[in-house]
Short mmCIF file of N, CA and C and ligand atoms in Angstrom, two decimals:
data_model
loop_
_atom_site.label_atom_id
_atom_site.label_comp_id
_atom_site.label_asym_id
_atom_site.label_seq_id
_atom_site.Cartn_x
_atom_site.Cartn_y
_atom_site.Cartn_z
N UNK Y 12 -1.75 -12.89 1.37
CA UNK Y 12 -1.15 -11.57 1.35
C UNK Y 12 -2.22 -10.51 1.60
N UNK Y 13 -1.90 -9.24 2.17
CA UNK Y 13 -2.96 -8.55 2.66
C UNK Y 13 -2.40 -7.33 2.84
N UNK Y 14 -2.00 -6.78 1.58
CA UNK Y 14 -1.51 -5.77 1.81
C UNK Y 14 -2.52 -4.37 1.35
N UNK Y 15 -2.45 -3.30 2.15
CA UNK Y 15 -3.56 -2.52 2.40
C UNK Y 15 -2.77 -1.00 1.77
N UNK Y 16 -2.84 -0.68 0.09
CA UNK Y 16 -2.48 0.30 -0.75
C UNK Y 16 -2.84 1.57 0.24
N UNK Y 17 -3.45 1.99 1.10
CA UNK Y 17 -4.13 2.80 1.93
C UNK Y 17 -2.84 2.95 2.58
N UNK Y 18 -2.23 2.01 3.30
CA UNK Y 18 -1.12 1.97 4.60
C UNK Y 18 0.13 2.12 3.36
N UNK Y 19 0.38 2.18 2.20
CA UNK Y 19 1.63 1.95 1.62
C UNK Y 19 2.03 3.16 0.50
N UNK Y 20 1.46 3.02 -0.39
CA UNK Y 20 1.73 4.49 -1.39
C UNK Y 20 3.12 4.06 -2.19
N UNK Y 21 3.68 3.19 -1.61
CA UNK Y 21 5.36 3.13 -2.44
C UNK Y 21 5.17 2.80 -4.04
N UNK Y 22 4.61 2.36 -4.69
CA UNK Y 22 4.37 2.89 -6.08
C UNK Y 22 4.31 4.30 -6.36
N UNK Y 23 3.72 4.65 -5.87
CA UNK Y 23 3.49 6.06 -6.33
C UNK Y 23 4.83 7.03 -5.80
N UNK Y 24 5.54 6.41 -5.27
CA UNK Y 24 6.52 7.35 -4.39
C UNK Y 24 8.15 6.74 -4.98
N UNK Y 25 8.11 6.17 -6.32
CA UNK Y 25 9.34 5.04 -6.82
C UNK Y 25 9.96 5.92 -8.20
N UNK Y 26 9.30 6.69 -8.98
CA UNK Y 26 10.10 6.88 -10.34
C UNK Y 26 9.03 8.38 -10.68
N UNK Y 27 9.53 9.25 -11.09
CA UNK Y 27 8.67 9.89 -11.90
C UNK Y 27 8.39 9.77 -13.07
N UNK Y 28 9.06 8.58 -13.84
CA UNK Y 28 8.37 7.93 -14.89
C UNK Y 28 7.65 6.72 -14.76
N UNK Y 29 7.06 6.48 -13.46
CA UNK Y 29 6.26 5.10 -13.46
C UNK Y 29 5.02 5.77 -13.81
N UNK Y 30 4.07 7.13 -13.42
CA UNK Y 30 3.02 8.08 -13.54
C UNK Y 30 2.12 8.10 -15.02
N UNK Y 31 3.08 7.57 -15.66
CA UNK Y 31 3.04 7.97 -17.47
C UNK Y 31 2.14 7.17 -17.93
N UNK Y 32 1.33 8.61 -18.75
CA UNK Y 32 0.58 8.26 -19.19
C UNK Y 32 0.56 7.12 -20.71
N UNK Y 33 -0.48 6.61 -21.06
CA UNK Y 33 -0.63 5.69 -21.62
C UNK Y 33 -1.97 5.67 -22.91
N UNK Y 34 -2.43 4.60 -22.19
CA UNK Y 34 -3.92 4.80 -23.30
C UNK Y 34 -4.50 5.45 -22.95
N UNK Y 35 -4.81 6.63 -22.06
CA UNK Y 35 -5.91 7.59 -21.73
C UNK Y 35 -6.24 8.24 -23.14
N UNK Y 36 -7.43 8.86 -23.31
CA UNK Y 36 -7.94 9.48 -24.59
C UNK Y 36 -7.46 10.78 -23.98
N UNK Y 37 -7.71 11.81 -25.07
CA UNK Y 37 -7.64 13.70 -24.14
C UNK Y 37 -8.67 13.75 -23.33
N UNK Y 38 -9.91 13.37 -23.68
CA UNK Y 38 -10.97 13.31 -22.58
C UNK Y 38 -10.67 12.97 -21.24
N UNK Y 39 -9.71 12.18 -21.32
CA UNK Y 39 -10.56 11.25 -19.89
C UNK Y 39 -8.77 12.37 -19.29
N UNK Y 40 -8.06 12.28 -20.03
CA UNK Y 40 -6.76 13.08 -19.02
C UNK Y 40 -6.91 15.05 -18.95
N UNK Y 41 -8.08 14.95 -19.79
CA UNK Y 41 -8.59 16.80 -19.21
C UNK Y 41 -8.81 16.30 -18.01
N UNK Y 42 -9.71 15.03 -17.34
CA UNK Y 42 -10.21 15.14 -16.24
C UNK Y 42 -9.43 15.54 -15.06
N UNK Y 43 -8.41 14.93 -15.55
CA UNK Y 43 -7.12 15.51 -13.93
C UNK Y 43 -6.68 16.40 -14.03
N UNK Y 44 -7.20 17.01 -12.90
CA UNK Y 44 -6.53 18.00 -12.06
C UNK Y 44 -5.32 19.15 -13.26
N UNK Y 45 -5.01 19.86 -13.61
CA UNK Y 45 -3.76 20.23 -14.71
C UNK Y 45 -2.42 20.92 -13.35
N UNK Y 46 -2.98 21.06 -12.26
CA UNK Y 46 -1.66 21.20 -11.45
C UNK Y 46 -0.91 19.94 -10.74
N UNK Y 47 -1.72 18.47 -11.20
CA UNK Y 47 -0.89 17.30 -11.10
C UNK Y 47 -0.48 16.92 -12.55
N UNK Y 48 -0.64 17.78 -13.84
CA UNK Y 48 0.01 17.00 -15.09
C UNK Y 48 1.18 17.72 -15.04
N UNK Y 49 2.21 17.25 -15.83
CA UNK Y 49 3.67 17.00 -16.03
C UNK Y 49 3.36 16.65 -17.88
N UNK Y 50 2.80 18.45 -18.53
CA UNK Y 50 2.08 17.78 -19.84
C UNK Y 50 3.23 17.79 -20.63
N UNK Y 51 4.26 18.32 -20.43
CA UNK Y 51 5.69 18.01 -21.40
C UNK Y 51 6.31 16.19 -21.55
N UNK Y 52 5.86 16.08 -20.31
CA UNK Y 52 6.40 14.52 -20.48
C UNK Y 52 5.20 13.53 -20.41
N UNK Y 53 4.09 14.17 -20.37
CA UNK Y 53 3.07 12.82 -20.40
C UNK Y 53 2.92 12.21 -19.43
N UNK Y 54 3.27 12.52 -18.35
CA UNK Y 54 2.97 12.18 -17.13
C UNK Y 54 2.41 12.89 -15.67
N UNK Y 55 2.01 12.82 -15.22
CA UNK Y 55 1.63 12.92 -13.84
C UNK Y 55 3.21 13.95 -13.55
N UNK Y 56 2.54 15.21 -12.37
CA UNK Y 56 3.71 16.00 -11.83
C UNK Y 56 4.16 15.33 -11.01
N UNK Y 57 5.50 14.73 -10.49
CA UNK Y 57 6.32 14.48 -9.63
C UNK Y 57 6.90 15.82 -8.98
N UNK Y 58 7.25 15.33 -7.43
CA UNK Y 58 8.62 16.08 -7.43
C UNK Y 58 9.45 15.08 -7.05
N UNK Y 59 10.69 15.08 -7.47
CA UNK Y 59 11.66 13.70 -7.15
C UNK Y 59 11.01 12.50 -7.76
N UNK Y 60 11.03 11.49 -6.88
CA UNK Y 60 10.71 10.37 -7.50
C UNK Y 60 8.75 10.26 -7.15
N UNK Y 61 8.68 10.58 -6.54
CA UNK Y 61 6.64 10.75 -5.64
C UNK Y 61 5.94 11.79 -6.71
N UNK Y 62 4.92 11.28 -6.94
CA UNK Y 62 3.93 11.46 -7.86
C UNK Y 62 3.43 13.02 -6.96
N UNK Y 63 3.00 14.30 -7.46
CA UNK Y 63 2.30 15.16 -7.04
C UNK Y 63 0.68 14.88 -6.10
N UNK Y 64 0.21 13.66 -6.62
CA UNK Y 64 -1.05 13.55 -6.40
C UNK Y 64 -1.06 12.59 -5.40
N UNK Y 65 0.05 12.10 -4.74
CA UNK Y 65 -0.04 11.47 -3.66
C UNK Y 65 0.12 12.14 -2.39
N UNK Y 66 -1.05 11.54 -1.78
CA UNK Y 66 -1.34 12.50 0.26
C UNK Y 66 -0.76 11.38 1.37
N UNK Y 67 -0.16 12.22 1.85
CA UNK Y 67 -0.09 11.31 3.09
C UNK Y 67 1.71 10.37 3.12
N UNK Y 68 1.67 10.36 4.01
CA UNK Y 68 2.90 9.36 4.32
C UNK Y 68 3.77 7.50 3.80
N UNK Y 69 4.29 7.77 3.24
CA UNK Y 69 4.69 6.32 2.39
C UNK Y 69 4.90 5.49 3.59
N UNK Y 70 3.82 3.84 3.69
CA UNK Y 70 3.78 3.16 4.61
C UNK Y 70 3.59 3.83 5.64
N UNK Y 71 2.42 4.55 5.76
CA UNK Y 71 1.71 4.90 7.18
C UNK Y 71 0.53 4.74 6.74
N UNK Y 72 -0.21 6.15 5.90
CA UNK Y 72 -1.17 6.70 5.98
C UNK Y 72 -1.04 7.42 3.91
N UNK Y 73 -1.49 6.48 3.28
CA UNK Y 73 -1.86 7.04 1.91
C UNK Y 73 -3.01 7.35 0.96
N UNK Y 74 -3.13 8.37 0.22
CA UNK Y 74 -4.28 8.62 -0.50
C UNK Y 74 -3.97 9.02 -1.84
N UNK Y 75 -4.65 9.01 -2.60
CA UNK Y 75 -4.64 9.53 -4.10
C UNK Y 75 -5.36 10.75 -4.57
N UNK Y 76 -4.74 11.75 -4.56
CA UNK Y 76 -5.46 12.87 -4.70
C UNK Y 76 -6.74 13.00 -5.77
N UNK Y 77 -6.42 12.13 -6.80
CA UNK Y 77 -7.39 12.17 -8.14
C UNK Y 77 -7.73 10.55 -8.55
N UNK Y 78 -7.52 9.93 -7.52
CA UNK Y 78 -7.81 8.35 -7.34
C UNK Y 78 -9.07 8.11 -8.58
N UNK Y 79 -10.26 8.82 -8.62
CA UNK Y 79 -11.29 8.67 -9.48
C UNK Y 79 -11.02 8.82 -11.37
N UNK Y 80 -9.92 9.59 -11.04
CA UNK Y 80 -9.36 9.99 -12.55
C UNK Y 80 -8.07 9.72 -12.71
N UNK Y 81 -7.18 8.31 -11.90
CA UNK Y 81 -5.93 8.49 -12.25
C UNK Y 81 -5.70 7.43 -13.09
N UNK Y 82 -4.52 7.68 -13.76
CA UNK Y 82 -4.09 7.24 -14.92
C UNK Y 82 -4.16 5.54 -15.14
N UNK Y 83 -4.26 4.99 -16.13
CA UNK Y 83 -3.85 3.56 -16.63
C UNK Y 83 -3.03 3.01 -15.77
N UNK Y 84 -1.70 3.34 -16.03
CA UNK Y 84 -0.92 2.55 -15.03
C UNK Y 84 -1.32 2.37 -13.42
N UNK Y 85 -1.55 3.37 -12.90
CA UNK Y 85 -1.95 3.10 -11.76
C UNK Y 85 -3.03 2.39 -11.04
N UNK Y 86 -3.91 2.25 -12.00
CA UNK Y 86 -5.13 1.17 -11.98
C UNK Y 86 -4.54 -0.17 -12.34
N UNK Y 87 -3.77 -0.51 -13.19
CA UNK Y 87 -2.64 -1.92 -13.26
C UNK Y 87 -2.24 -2.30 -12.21
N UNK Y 88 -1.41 -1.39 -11.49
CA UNK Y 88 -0.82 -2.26 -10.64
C UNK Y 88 -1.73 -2.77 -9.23
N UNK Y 89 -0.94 -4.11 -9.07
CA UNK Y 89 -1.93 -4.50 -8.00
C UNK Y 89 -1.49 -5.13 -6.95
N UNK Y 90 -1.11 -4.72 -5.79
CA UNK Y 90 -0.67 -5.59 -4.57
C UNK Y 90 -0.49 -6.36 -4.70
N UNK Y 91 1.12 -7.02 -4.56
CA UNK Y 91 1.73 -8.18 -4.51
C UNK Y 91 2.24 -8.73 -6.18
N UNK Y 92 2.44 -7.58 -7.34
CA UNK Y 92 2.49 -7.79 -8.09
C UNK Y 92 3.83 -7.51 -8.51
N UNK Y 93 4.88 -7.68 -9.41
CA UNK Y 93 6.28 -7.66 -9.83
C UNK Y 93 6.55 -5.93 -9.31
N UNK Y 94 5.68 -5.26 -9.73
CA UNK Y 94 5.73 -3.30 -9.42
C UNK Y 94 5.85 -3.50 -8.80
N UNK Y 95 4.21 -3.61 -7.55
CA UNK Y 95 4.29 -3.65 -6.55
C UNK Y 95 5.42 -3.96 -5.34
N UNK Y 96 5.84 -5.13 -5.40
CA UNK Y 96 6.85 -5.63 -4.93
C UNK Y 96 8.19 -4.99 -4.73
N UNK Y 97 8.41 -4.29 -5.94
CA UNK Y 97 9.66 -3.75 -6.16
C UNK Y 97 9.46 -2.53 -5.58
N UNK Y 98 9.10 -1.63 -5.67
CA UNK Y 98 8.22 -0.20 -5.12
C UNK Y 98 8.34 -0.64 -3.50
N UNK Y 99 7.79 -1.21 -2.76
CA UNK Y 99 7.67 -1.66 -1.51
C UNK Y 99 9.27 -2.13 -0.96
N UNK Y 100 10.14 -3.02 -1.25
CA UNK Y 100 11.01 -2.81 -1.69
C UNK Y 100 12.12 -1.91 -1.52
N UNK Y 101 11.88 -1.14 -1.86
CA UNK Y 101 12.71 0.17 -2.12
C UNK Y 101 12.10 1.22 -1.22
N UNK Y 102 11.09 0.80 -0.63
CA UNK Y 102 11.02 1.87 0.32
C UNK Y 102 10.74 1.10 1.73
N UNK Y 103 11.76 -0.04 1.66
CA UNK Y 103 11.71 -1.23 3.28
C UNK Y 103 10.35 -1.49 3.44
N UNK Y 104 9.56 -1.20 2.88
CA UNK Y 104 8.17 -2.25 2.89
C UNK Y 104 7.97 -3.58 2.54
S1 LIG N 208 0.01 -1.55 -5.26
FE1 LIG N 208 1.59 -2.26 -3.85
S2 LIG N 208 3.16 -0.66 -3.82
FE2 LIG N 208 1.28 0.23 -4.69
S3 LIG N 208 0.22 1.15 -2.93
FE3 LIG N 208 -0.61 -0.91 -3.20
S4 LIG N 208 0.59 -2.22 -1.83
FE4 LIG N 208 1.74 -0.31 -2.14
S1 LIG N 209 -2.01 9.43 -9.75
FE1 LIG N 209 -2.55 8.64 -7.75
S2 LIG N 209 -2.35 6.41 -7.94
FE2 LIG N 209 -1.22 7.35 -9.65
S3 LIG N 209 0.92 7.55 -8.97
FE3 LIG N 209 -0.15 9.47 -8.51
S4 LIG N 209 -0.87 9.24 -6.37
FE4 LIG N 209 -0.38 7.20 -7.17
#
């Protein structure tokens, strides 16, 4: 399997509650950005179901705006994994 998170983004583009935060300390979630938090719900800003902090086109061309500081979950998931899968999925990937 060889799938390239760069060319895909569909996690990040599936739920605005997949974003949510988790075990981060306050430290490490001051680090992001505060016009991608969503601090009422503990998560990452969406609009719709796509995370605020995602660039670029779902299955073309994707980036992570705060990739260096983003959350727990999103460091979990991992290509070709039950998420993964499902996320891809749902967006004909
Ligand atoms: S983990 Fe899977 S769904 Fe998420 S960007 Fe990578 S390939 Fe796409
Ligand atoms: S913070 Fe980055 S990796 Fe996490 S859902 Fe948003 S765009 Fe995707």
């Amino acid at each position: 399997m060889d799938w390239s998170c760069q060319a895909c983004g569909a996690c990040c583009a599936t739920s605005a509650e997949w974003p949510r935060f988790s075990l981060e300390s306050d430290e490490v979630l001051a680090l992001i950005p505060a016009a991608f938090v969503d601090d009422p719900n503990g998560r990452m800003r969406c609009e719709g179901d796509r995370c605020s902090a995602l660039l670029g086109e779902v299955g073309k061309a994707t980036a992570c705006a705060v990739y260096t500081v983003r959350p727990e979950v999103c460091r979990t998931c991992q290509p070709g994994d039950p998420e993964c899968r499902m996320a891809r999925a749902r967006h004909g990937l």
